[in-house]
Amino acid sequence: MHFEIHGEGETIVLLHNGFSCGMMWDGIRPMLVAAGFQVLLYDRRGFGRSDGGADFAGYYVTEDFRENSVSAMAELLNQLRIDRFHIVGQCEGGVVGVDYAARFPGQVRTLVTASTLCHSVISMQAFNRQKLPARFEDLGANLQNKYIRWHGADRGRIFYDICVKGGGCYGQTGFFDLRPAILQVNCPTLVMYPDRGYFFDVEQGVDFYRHLTRGELLVFPKCGHNIFEHYPQMYTGQIVDFIRRQRSHSGAAEE
């Protein structure tokens, strides 16, 4: 597993989306470090610079994929002796973050999710057919170059073809529903959502927020799916402000 640690202070774990890797945080990580945080980022199994193993294509569609993603994160944090931290997850990274916070509630100080699907209204296989080109060659040149940079010249094409077929494990069950896990999250949680994302309607963010016991909702105006690319300074600033406010509230409660 490829991982990196930058900076000093309270730890923020950055969880990448379902198509890229830790490189997607290149514009965000330095600002979080400058704000006084230690940043941990890593590539999940088969993504970016982490090994997938010969059986990755099969592993990616198993019903244990989500649980194993959490277990791998827990093992990494245990080896690094990091027992309390903040989580920031983009899209599918937010799913991992929710699952982790539900499974290990005592470890997560705060959770921030961005552009994370709450529940699907059509099957994930049908969703992928609507939203994603069927082949790597059908992607625009910019996206092709990103895949090659993230995953390597040969592996990038293979990885996309694996991901686009039904959405991996998410497509095997038909409909996706994160709400049961969201209801188990008890840490302060900020839901960030774009108002005009290509993949998910803003109502998904509202529904996500309404299932939280300690949640906040922030909608970014005139913004597409990748908020961190559209508004990197604001994206980072809102994360830092949220964490600091929760820290302040916690201190006041203790007094």
Coordinates of N, CA and C in Angstrom, one line a residue:
M1 N 0.8 -1.2 0.0 CA 0.0 0.0 0.0 C 0.9 1.2 0.0
H2 N 0.6 2.1 -0.9 CA 1.4 3.4 -1.0 C 0.7 4.4 0.0
F3 N 1.5 5.0 0.9 CA 0.9 6.1 1.7 C 2.0 7.1 1.9
E4 N 1.5 8.3 2.3 CA 2.4 9.5 2.5 C 1.9 10.2 3.8
I5 N 2.8 10.7 4.6 CA 2.5 11.6 5.7 C 3.2 12.9 5.6
H6 N 2.5 14.0 5.7 CA 3.0 15.3 5.6 C 2.6 16.2 6.8
G7 N 3.5 17.0 7.2 CA 3.2 18.0 8.3 C 3.1 17.4 9.7
E8 N 2.7 18.3 10.6 CA 2.6 17.9 12.0 C 1.3 18.5 12.6
G9 N 0.8 17.9 13.6 CA -0.4 18.3 14.3 C -1.5 17.2 14.3
E10 N -2.7 17.5 14.5 CA -3.8 16.6 14.5 C -3.8 16.0 13.1
T11 N -4.1 14.7 13.0 CA -4.1 14.0 11.7 C -5.4 14.1 11.0
I12 N -5.3 14.4 9.7 CA -6.4 14.4 8.7 C -6.1 13.3 7.7
V13 N -7.0 12.3 7.6 CA -6.8 11.2 6.6 C -7.6 11.6 5.4
L14 N -7.0 11.7 4.3 CA -7.6 12.0 3.0 C -7.9 10.8 2.2
L15 N -9.2 10.6 1.8 CA -9.6 9.4 1.1 C -10.0 9.8 -0.3
H16 N -9.3 9.2 -1.3 CA -9.6 9.6 -2.7 C -10.9 9.0 -3.2
N17 N -11.3 9.4 -4.3 CA -12.6 8.9 -4.9 C -12.4 7.6 -5.6
G18 N -13.4 7.1 -6.3 CA -13.4 5.8 -6.9 C -12.7 5.6 -8.2
F19 N -12.1 6.7 -8.8 CA -11.5 6.6 -10.1 C -10.0 7.0 -10.0
S20 N -9.6 7.7 -9.0 CA -8.2 8.3 -9.0 C -7.4 7.6 -7.9
C21 N -6.6 8.4 -7.2 CA -5.8 7.9 -6.1 C -5.3 9.1 -5.3
G22 N -4.4 9.0 -4.4 CA -4.0 10.0 -3.5 C -3.4 11.3 -4.2
M23 N -3.0 11.1 -5.5 CA -2.5 12.3 -6.3 C -3.6 13.4 -6.4
M24 N -4.9 13.0 -6.3 CA -5.9 14.0 -6.5 C -5.9 15.1 -5.4
W25 N -5.1 14.8 -4.3 CA -5.0 15.8 -3.2 C -3.8 16.7 -3.3
D26 N -3.1 16.7 -4.5 CA -1.9 17.5 -4.6 C -2.2 19.0 -4.4
G27 N -3.3 19.5 -4.7 CA -3.6 20.9 -4.6 C -4.2 21.2 -3.2
I28 N -4.7 20.2 -2.5 CA -5.3 20.4 -1.2 C -4.3 20.2 0.0
R29 N -3.6 19.1 -0.1 CA -2.6 18.7 0.9 C -1.8 19.8 1.5
P30 N -1.1 20.6 0.6 CA -0.2 21.6 1.1 C -0.9 22.7 2.0
M31 N -2.1 23.0 1.6 CA -2.9 24.0 2.4 C -3.3 23.5 3.8
L32 N -3.6 22.2 3.8 CA -3.9 21.6 5.1 C -2.7 21.5 6.0
V33 N -1.6 21.2 5.4 CA -0.3 21.2 6.2 C 0.0 22.6 6.7
A34 N -0.2 23.6 5.8 CA 0.1 25.0 6.2 C -0.8 25.5 7.3
A35 N -2.0 24.9 7.4 CA -3.0 25.2 8.5 C -2.7 24.5 9.8
G36 N -1.6 23.7 9.8 CA -1.2 23.1 11.1 C -1.6 21.7 11.3
F37 N -1.9 20.9 10.2 CA -2.3 19.6 10.4 C -1.3 18.6 9.8
Q38 N -1.3 17.4 10.4 CA -0.6 16.3 9.8 C -1.5 15.6 8.8
V39 N -1.1 15.4 7.6 CA -2.0 14.8 6.6 C -1.5 13.4 6.2
L40 N -2.4 12.4 6.3 CA -2.1 11.1 5.8 C -2.9 10.8 4.6
L41 N -2.3 10.4 3.5 CA -3.1 10.0 2.3 C -2.5 8.7 1.8
Y42 N -3.3 7.9 1.3 CA -2.9 6.6 0.8 C -3.8 6.2 -0.4
D43 N -3.3 5.2 -1.2 CA -4.0 4.7 -2.3 C -4.6 3.3 -1.9
R44 N -5.9 3.2 -2.0 CA -6.5 1.9 -1.7 C -6.0 0.8 -2.6
R45 N -6.2 -0.4 -2.2 CA -5.7 -1.6 -3.0 C -6.2 -1.5 -4.4
G46 N -5.2 -1.6 -5.3 CA -5.5 -1.6 -6.8 C -5.5 -0.2 -7.4
F47 N -5.5 0.9 -6.6 CA -5.6 2.2 -7.0 C -4.2 2.9 -7.1
G48 N -3.9 3.7 -8.1 CA -2.7 4.5 -8.1 C -1.5 3.6 -7.9
R49 N -0.7 3.9 -6.9 CA 0.6 3.3 -6.7 C 0.6 2.1 -5.7
S50 N -0.6 1.7 -5.3 CA -0.8 0.5 -4.5 C -1.0 -0.7 -5.3
D51 N -0.4 -1.8 -4.9 CA -0.6 -3.1 -5.6 C -2.1 -3.5 -5.6
G52 N -2.5 -4.1 -6.7 CA -3.9 -4.7 -6.7 C -3.9 -6.2 -6.5
G53 N -2.8 -6.8 -6.9 CA -2.8 -8.3 -6.8 C -3.4 -8.9 -8.1
A54 N -3.0 -10.1 -8.4 CA -3.5 -10.7 -9.6 C -5.0 -10.9 -9.7
D55 N -5.7 -10.9 -8.5 CA -7.1 -11.1 -8.4 C -7.9 -9.8 -8.2
F56 N -7.3 -8.7 -8.5 CA -8.0 -7.4 -8.2 C -9.4 -7.3 -8.9
A57 N -9.4 -7.7 -10.2 CA -10.7 -7.6 -10.9 C -11.8 -8.3 -10.2
G58 N -11.5 -9.5 -9.7 CA -12.5 -10.2 -8.9 C -12.8 -9.6 -7.5
Y59 N -11.7 -9.2 -6.9 CA -11.8 -8.6 -5.6 C -12.7 -7.3 -5.6
Y60 N -12.6 -6.6 -6.7 CA -13.3 -5.3 -6.8 C -14.8 -5.5 -6.9
V61 N -15.3 -6.6 -7.2 CA -16.8 -6.8 -7.4 C -17.3 -7.7 -6.2
T62 N -16.5 -8.0 -5.2 CA -17.0 -8.9 -4.2 C -17.8 -8.1 -3.2
E63 N -18.7 -8.7 -2.5 CA -19.6 -8.1 -1.5 C -18.8 -7.6 -0.3
D64 N -17.5 -8.1 -0.1 CA -16.7 -7.7 1.0 C -15.8 -6.5 0.7
F65 N -15.9 -5.9 -0.5 CA -15.1 -4.8 -0.9 C -15.1 -3.7 0.0
R66 N -16.3 -3.2 0.4 CA -16.5 -2.1 1.3 C -15.9 -2.4 2.7
E67 N -16.2 -3.6 3.2 CA -15.7 -3.9 4.5 C -14.2 -4.0 4.5
N68 N -13.6 -4.6 3.4 CA -12.2 -4.7 3.3 C -11.5 -3.4 3.2
S69 N -12.1 -2.4 2.6 CA -11.6 -1.1 2.4 C -11.4 -0.5 3.8
V70 N -12.4 -0.7 4.7 CA -12.3 -0.2 6.1 C -11.2 -0.9 6.9
S71 N -11.2 -2.2 6.7 CA -10.2 -3.0 7.4 C -8.8 -2.6 7.1
A72 N -8.6 -2.4 5.8 CA -7.2 -2.0 5.3 C -6.8 -0.7 5.9
M73 N -7.8 0.3 5.9 CA -7.5 1.6 6.5 C -7.2 1.4 8.0
A74 N -7.9 0.6 8.7 CA -7.7 0.4 10.1 C -6.4 -0.2 10.4
E75 N -5.9 -1.1 9.6 CA -4.6 -1.8 9.7 C -3.5 -0.8 9.5
L76 N -3.6 0.1 8.5 CA -2.6 1.1 8.2 C -2.5 2.1 9.4
L77 N -3.6 2.5 9.9 CA -3.6 3.5 11.0 C -3.0 2.8 12.3
N78 N -3.4 1.6 12.5 CA -2.8 0.9 13.7 C -1.3 0.7 13.6
Q79 N -0.8 0.4 12.4 CA 0.6 0.3 12.2 C 1.3 1.6 12.4
L80 N 0.7 2.7 12.0 CA 1.3 4.0 12.2 C 1.0 4.6 13.6
R81 N 0.3 3.9 14.4 CA 0.0 4.3 15.8 C -0.8 5.6 15.8
I82 N -1.7 5.7 14.9 CA -2.6 6.9 14.9 C -4.0 6.5 15.3
D83 N -4.4 6.9 16.5 CA -5.6 6.4 17.1 C -6.8 7.4 17.1
R84 N -6.5 8.6 16.8 CA -7.6 9.7 16.8 C -7.3 10.6 15.6
F85 N -8.3 10.8 14.8 CA -8.0 11.6 13.6 C -9.3 12.1 12.9
H86 N -9.1 13.0 12.0 CA -10.2 13.5 11.2 C -10.2 12.8 9.8
I87 N -11.3 12.7 9.2 CA -11.4 12.0 7.9 C -12.0 13.0 6.9
V88 N -11.4 13.1 5.7 CA -12.0 13.9 4.6 C -12.1 12.9 3.4
G89 N -13.3 12.7 2.9 CA -13.5 11.7 1.8 C -14.2 12.3 0.6
Q90 N -13.6 12.2 -0.6 CA -14.2 12.7 -1.8 C -15.0 11.6 -2.5
C91 N -16.3 11.8 -2.8 CA -17.1 10.8 -3.5 C -17.0 9.4 -2.8
E92 N -16.4 8.4 -3.5 CA -16.4 7.1 -2.9 C -15.5 7.1 -1.6
G93 N -14.6 8.0 -1.6 CA -13.8 8.2 -0.3 C -14.7 8.5 0.8
G94 N -15.8 9.2 0.6 CA -16.8 9.5 1.6 C -17.5 8.3 2.1
V95 N -17.7 7.3 1.2 CA -18.3 6.0 1.6 C -17.4 5.3 2.5
V96 N -16.1 5.3 2.2 CA -15.2 4.6 3.1 C -15.1 5.4 4.5
G97 N -15.2 6.7 4.4 CA -15.2 7.5 5.6 C -16.4 7.2 6.5
V98 N -17.6 7.1 5.9 CA -18.8 6.8 6.6 C -18.7 5.4 7.2
D99 N -18.3 4.5 6.4 CA -18.2 3.1 6.9 C -17.2 3.0 8.1
Y100 N -16.1 3.7 8.0 CA -15.1 3.7 9.0 C -15.7 4.3 10.3
A101 N -16.3 5.5 10.2 CA -16.8 6.2 11.4 C -17.9 5.4 12.0
A102 N -18.7 4.6 11.3 CA -19.7 3.8 11.8 C -19.1 2.6 12.6
R103 N -18.0 2.0 12.0 CA -17.4 0.8 12.6 C -16.5 1.1 13.8
F104 N -15.8 2.3 13.7 CA -14.8 2.7 14.7 C -15.2 4.1 15.3
P105 N -16.3 4.2 15.9 CA -16.7 5.6 16.3 C -15.8 6.3 17.2
G106 N -15.1 5.6 18.1 CA -14.2 6.3 19.0 C -12.9 6.8 18.4
Q107 N -12.6 6.5 17.2 CA -11.4 7.0 16.6 C -11.5 8.2 15.8
V108 N -12.7 8.5 15.3 CA -12.9 9.6 14.3 C -13.4 10.9 15.0
R109 N -12.5 11.9 15.0 CA -12.9 13.2 15.6 C -14.0 13.9 14.8
T110 N -13.8 14.0 13.5 CA -14.8 14.7 12.6 C -14.7 13.9 11.3
L111 N -15.8 14.1 10.5 CA -15.9 13.5 9.2 C -16.4 14.6 8.2
V112 N -15.7 14.7 7.1 CA -16.1 15.6 6.0 C -16.3 14.7 4.8
T113 N -17.4 14.8 4.2 CA -17.6 14.1 2.9 C -17.9 15.1 1.8
A114 N -17.5 14.9 0.6 CA -17.8 15.8 -0.5 C -18.2 15.0 -1.7
S115 N -19.4 15.4 -2.3 CA -20.0 14.8 -3.5 C -20.1 13.3 -3.3
T116 N -20.5 12.8 -2.1 CA -20.7 11.4 -1.9 C -22.2 11.0 -2.1
L117 N -22.5 10.0 -2.8 CA -23.8 9.5 -3.1 C -24.5 9.0 -1.8
C118 N -25.7 9.5 -1.6 CA -26.4 9.0 -0.4 C -27.2 7.7 -0.7
H119 N -27.9 7.7 -1.8 CA -28.6 6.5 -2.3 C -28.9 6.6 -3.8
S120 N -28.9 5.5 -4.5 CA -29.2 5.6 -5.9 C -30.7 5.5 -6.2
V121 N -31.1 6.1 -7.2 CA -32.5 6.0 -7.6 C -32.7 5.1 -8.8
I122 N -31.6 4.7 -9.4 CA -31.6 3.6 -10.4 C -30.5 2.7 -10.1
S123 N -30.4 1.5 -10.7 CA -29.3 0.6 -10.4 C -28.0 1.2 -10.8
M124 N -27.0 0.8 -10.1 CA -25.6 1.4 -10.3 C -25.1 1.0 -11.7
Q125 N -25.5 -0.2 -12.2 CA -25.1 -0.5 -13.6 C -25.8 0.4 -14.6
A126 N -27.1 0.7 -14.4 CA -27.7 1.6 -15.3 C -27.2 3.0 -15.2
F127 N -26.8 3.4 -14.0 CA -26.2 4.7 -13.7 C -24.9 4.8 -14.5
N128 N -24.1 3.8 -14.4 CA -22.8 3.9 -15.1 C -22.9 4.0 -16.6
R129 N -23.9 3.3 -17.1 CA -24.2 3.3 -18.5 C -24.6 4.7 -19.0
Q130 N -25.3 5.4 -18.1 CA -25.8 6.8 -18.4 C -24.6 7.8 -18.3
K131 N -23.8 7.6 -17.4 CA -22.8 8.7 -17.0 C -21.4 8.5 -17.6
L132 N -21.0 7.2 -17.8 CA -19.6 7.0 -18.1 C -19.4 6.4 -19.5
P133 N -18.4 6.8 -20.3 CA -18.1 6.1 -21.6 C -17.8 4.7 -21.3
A134 N -18.2 3.9 -22.3 CA -18.0 2.4 -22.1 C -16.5 2.0 -22.2
R135 N -15.7 2.8 -22.9 CA -14.3 2.4 -23.1 C -13.4 3.5 -22.7
F136 N -12.2 3.2 -22.3 CA -11.1 4.2 -22.0 C -10.9 5.1 -23.2
E137 N -10.9 4.5 -24.4 CA -10.7 5.3 -25.6 C -11.7 6.4 -25.9
D138 N -12.9 6.2 -25.3 CA -14.0 7.2 -25.5 C -13.9 8.4 -24.5
L139 N -13.0 8.3 -23.5 CA -12.8 9.4 -22.6 C -12.1 10.6 -23.4
G140 N -12.3 11.8 -22.9 CA -11.6 12.9 -23.4 C -10.2 12.8 -23.1
A141 N -9.4 13.6 -23.9 CA -7.9 13.5 -23.8 C -7.5 13.9 -22.4
N142 N -8.1 14.9 -21.8 CA -7.7 15.3 -20.4 C -7.9 14.2 -19.4
L143 N -9.0 13.5 -19.5 CA -9.3 12.4 -18.5 C -8.4 11.2 -18.8
Q144 N -8.1 10.9 -20.1 CA -7.2 9.8 -20.4 C -5.8 10.1 -19.8
N145 N -5.4 11.4 -19.9 CA -4.1 11.7 -19.4 C -4.0 11.6 -17.8
K146 N -5.2 12.0 -17.2 CA -5.2 11.8 -15.7 C -5.1 10.4 -15.3
Y147 N -5.8 9.5 -16.0 CA -5.8 8.1 -15.7 C -4.4 7.5 -15.8
I148 N -3.7 7.9 -16.9 CA -2.3 7.5 -17.1 C -1.4 8.0 -16.0
R149 N -1.6 9.2 -15.6 CA -0.8 9.8 -14.5 C -1.1 9.1 -13.2
W150 N -2.4 8.8 -12.9 CA -2.7 8.2 -11.6 C -2.3 6.8 -11.5
H151 N -2.5 6.0 -12.6 CA -2.4 4.6 -12.5 C -1.3 4.0 -13.4
G152 N -0.7 4.8 -14.2 CA 0.3 4.2 -15.1 C -0.2 4.0 -16.5
A153 N 0.7 4.0 -17.5 CA 0.3 4.0 -18.9 C -0.5 2.8 -19.3
D154 N -0.1 1.6 -18.8 CA -0.8 0.4 -19.2 C -1.9 0.1 -18.2
R155 N -1.7 0.3 -16.9 CA -2.6 0.0 -15.9 C -3.8 0.9 -15.9
G156 N -3.7 2.2 -16.4 CA -4.7 3.1 -16.4 C -5.9 2.7 -17.3
R157 N -5.6 2.1 -18.4 CA -6.7 1.6 -19.3 C -7.4 0.4 -18.7
I158 N -6.6 -0.5 -18.2 CA -7.2 -1.7 -17.5 C -8.1 -1.3 -16.3
F159 N -7.6 -0.4 -15.5 CA -8.3 0.0 -14.3 C -9.6 0.7 -14.7
Y160 N -9.6 1.5 -15.7 CA -10.9 2.1 -16.1 C -11.9 1.1 -16.6
D161 N -11.4 0.2 -17.4 CA -12.3 -0.9 -17.9 C -12.9 -1.7 -16.8
I162 N -12.1 -1.9 -15.7 CA -12.7 -2.7 -14.6 C -13.7 -1.9 -13.8
C163 N -13.4 -0.6 -13.6 CA -14.3 0.3 -12.8 C -15.6 0.6 -13.5
V164 N -15.6 0.7 -14.8 CA -16.8 1.2 -15.5 C -17.8 0.0 -15.7
K165 N -17.4 -1.2 -15.4 CA -18.4 -2.3 -15.6 C -19.2 -2.5 -14.4
G166 N -20.3 -1.7 -14.3 CA -21.3 -1.9 -13.2 C -20.9 -1.2 -11.9
G167 N -19.8 -0.5 -11.9 CA -19.4 0.2 -10.6 C -18.9 -0.8 -9.6
G168 N -18.2 -1.8 -10.0 CA -17.6 -2.7 -9.0 C -18.6 -3.3 -8.0
C169 N -18.3 -3.4 -6.8 CA -19.2 -4.1 -5.8 C -20.5 -3.3 -5.7
Y170 N -20.5 -2.0 -5.9 CA -21.7 -1.2 -5.8 C -22.7 -1.6 -6.9
G171 N -22.2 -2.1 -8.0 CA -23.1 -2.5 -9.1 C -23.6 -3.9 -8.9
Q172 N -23.0 -4.7 -8.0 CA -23.5 -6.1 -7.9 C -24.8 -6.2 -7.1
T173 N -25.1 -5.2 -6.3 CA -26.3 -5.3 -5.5 C -27.4 -4.6 -6.1
G174 N -27.2 -4.0 -7.3 CA -28.3 -3.2 -7.9 C -28.3 -1.8 -7.5
F175 N -29.0 -1.5 -6.4 CA -29.1 -0.2 -5.9 C -28.2 0.1 -4.7
F176 N -27.7 1.3 -4.6 CA -26.7 1.6 -3.6 C -27.4 2.5 -2.5
D177 N -27.2 2.2 -1.3 CA -27.9 2.9 -0.2 C -26.9 3.0 1.0
L178 N -26.5 4.3 1.2 CA -25.5 4.5 2.3 C -26.3 4.9 3.6
R179 N -27.6 5.1 3.6 CA -28.3 5.6 4.7 C -28.2 4.8 6.0
P180 N -28.3 3.5 5.9 CA -28.1 2.7 7.1 C -26.8 3.0 7.9
A181 N -25.7 3.1 7.1 CA -24.4 3.4 7.7 C -24.4 4.9 8.2
I182 N -25.0 5.8 7.5 CA -25.0 7.2 7.9 C -25.6 7.4 9.3
L183 N -26.7 6.6 9.5 CA -27.4 6.7 10.8 C -26.6 6.2 11.9
Q184 N -25.5 5.5 11.7 CA -24.6 5.0 12.7 C -23.5 6.0 13.0
V185 N -23.3 7.0 12.2 CA -22.2 8.0 12.4 C -22.6 8.9 13.5
N186 N -21.8 9.0 14.6 CA -22.1 9.9 15.7 C -21.1 11.0 15.9
C187 N -20.1 11.1 15.0 CA -19.1 12.2 15.2 C -19.7 13.4 14.4
P188 N -19.2 14.6 14.7 CA -19.6 15.8 13.9 C -19.2 15.6 12.4
T189 N -20.2 15.8 11.5 CA -20.0 15.5 10.1 C -20.4 16.7 9.2
L190 N -19.5 17.1 8.3 CA -19.8 18.1 7.3 C -20.0 17.5 6.0
V191 N -21.2 17.7 5.4 CA -21.5 17.3 4.0 C -21.3 18.4 3.1
M192 N -20.4 18.3 2.2 CA -20.2 19.3 1.1 C -20.7 18.8 -0.2
Y193 N -21.4 19.6 -0.9 CA -22.0 19.2 -2.1 C -22.0 20.3 -3.2
P194 N -21.9 19.9 -4.4 CA -22.0 20.9 -5.5 C -23.4 21.1 -5.9
D195 N -23.8 22.3 -6.4 CA -25.2 22.5 -6.7 C -25.5 22.0 -8.1
R196 N -24.5 21.7 -8.9 CA -24.8 21.2 -10.3 C -23.8 20.1 -10.7
G197 N -23.6 19.1 -9.8 CA -22.7 18.0 -10.1 C -23.2 17.2 -11.3
Y198 N -22.3 16.7 -12.1 CA -22.7 15.9 -13.2 C -23.2 14.5 -12.8
F199 N -22.7 14.0 -11.7 CA -23.0 12.6 -11.3 C -24.3 12.6 -10.4
F200 N -24.3 13.5 -9.4 CA -25.3 13.4 -8.4 C -26.0 14.7 -8.2
D201 N -27.3 14.7 -8.1 CA -28.1 15.9 -7.8 C -27.8 16.4 -6.4
V202 N -28.0 17.7 -6.2 CA -27.7 18.3 -4.9 C -28.7 17.8 -3.8
E203 N -29.8 17.3 -4.2 CA -30.8 16.7 -3.3 C -30.1 15.5 -2.5
Q204 N -29.2 14.8 -3.2 CA -28.5 13.7 -2.5 C -27.7 14.2 -1.3
G205 N -27.1 15.4 -1.4 CA -26.4 16.0 -0.3 C -27.4 16.3 0.9
V206 N -28.6 16.9 0.5 CA -29.6 17.2 1.5 C -30.1 16.0 2.2
D207 N -30.3 14.9 1.5 CA -30.8 13.6 2.1 C -29.7 13.1 3.0
F208 N -28.5 13.1 2.6 CA -27.3 12.7 3.4 C -27.3 13.4 4.7
Y209 N -27.4 14.7 4.6 CA -27.4 15.6 5.8 C -28.5 15.2 6.8
R210 N -29.7 15.0 6.3 CA -30.9 14.7 7.1 C -30.8 13.4 7.8
H211 N -29.9 12.6 7.5 CA -29.8 11.3 8.2 C -28.7 11.3 9.2
L212 N -28.1 12.5 9.4 CA -27.0 12.6 10.4 C -27.5 13.2 11.7
T213 N -27.0 12.7 12.8 CA -27.4 13.2 14.1 C -26.6 14.5 14.5
R214 N -25.4 14.6 14.0 CA -24.5 15.8 14.3 C -24.0 16.3 13.0
G215 N -24.8 16.7 12.1 CA -24.4 17.1 10.7 C -24.6 18.5 10.4
E216 N -23.8 19.0 9.4 CA -23.9 20.3 8.7 C -23.9 20.1 7.2
L217 N -24.5 21.0 6.5 CA -24.6 20.9 5.0 C -24.0 22.2 4.4
L218 N -23.1 22.0 3.5 CA -22.6 23.2 2.8 C -22.7 22.9 1.3
V219 N -23.4 23.8 0.6 CA -23.6 23.7 -0.9 C -22.7 24.7 -1.6
F220 N -21.9 24.2 -2.5 CA -21.0 25.1 -3.3 C -21.8 25.6 -4.6
P221 N -21.8 26.9 -4.8 CA -22.6 27.4 -6.0 C -21.8 27.3 -7.3
K222 N -22.6 27.1 -8.3 CA -22.0 27.0 -9.7 C -20.8 26.1 -9.7
C223 N -21.0 24.9 -9.2 CA -19.9 24.0 -9.0 C -20.2 22.6 -9.5
G224 N -19.2 21.9 -10.1 CA -19.4 20.6 -10.6 C -18.9 19.6 -9.5
H225 N -18.9 18.3 -9.9 CA -18.7 17.2 -9.0 C -17.4 17.4 -8.2
N226 N -16.3 17.7 -8.8 CA -15.0 17.8 -8.2 C -14.8 19.2 -7.5
I227 N -15.4 19.3 -6.4 CA -15.4 20.6 -5.7 C -13.9 21.1 -5.4
F228 N -13.1 20.1 -5.1 CA -11.7 20.4 -4.8 C -10.9 21.0 -5.9
E229 N -11.4 20.8 -7.2 CA -10.8 21.4 -8.3 C -11.4 22.7 -8.7
H230 N -12.7 22.9 -8.4 CA -13.4 24.1 -8.7 C -13.0 25.2 -7.7
Y231 N -13.0 24.9 -6.4 CA -12.8 25.8 -5.4 C -11.8 25.3 -4.4
P232 N -10.5 25.1 -4.7 CA -9.6 24.5 -3.8 C -9.4 25.2 -2.5
Q233 N -9.3 26.6 -2.6 CA -9.1 27.3 -1.4 C -10.3 27.3 -0.4
M234 N -11.5 27.4 -1.0 CA -12.7 27.4 -0.2 C -12.9 26.0 0.3
Y235 N -12.7 25.0 -0.5 CA -12.8 23.6 -0.1 C -11.9 23.3 1.2
T236 N -10.7 23.7 1.1 CA -9.8 23.5 2.2 C -10.1 24.4 3.4
G237 N -10.5 25.6 3.1 CA -10.9 26.6 4.2 C -12.1 26.1 5.0
Q238 N -13.0 25.5 4.3 CA -14.2 25.0 5.0 C -13.9 23.8 5.9
I239 N -13.0 23.0 5.4 CA -12.6 21.8 6.2 C -11.9 22.3 7.5
V240 N -11.0 23.2 7.3 CA -10.2 23.7 8.5 C -11.1 24.4 9.4
D241 N -12.0 25.2 8.9 CA -13.0 26.0 9.8 C -13.9 25.0 10.5
F242 N -14.4 24.0 9.9 CA -15.2 23.0 10.5 C -14.5 22.3 11.7
I243 N -13.3 21.8 11.4 CA -12.6 21.1 12.4 C -12.3 22.0 13.6
R244 N -11.9 23.3 13.3 CA -11.6 24.2 14.4 C -12.9 24.5 15.2
R245 N -14.0 24.7 14.6 CA -15.2 25.0 15.3 C -15.6 23.8 16.2
Q246 N -15.5 22.6 15.7 CA -15.8 21.4 16.5 C -14.8 21.3 17.7
R247 N -13.6 21.6 17.5 CA -12.6 21.6 18.5 C -13.0 22.6 19.6
S248 N -13.4 23.8 19.2 CA -13.9 24.8 20.1 C -15.1 24.4 20.9
H249 N -16.0 23.8 20.2 CA -17.3 23.3 20.9 C -16.9 22.2 21.9
S250 N -16.0 21.3 21.5 CA -15.6 20.3 22.4 C -15.0 20.8 23.7
G251 N -14.1 21.8 23.5 CA -13.5 22.5 24.7 C -14.4 23.2 25.6
A252 N -15.4 23.8 25.0 CA -16.5 24.5 25.8 C -17.3 23.5 26.6
A253 N -17.6 22.4 25.9 CA -18.4 21.4 26.6 C -17.6 20.8 27.8
E254 N -16.3 20.6 27.6 CA -15.5 20.1 28.7 C -15.5 21.0 29.9
E255 N -15.4 22.3 29.6 CA -15.4 23.3 30.7 C -16.7 23.3 31.4

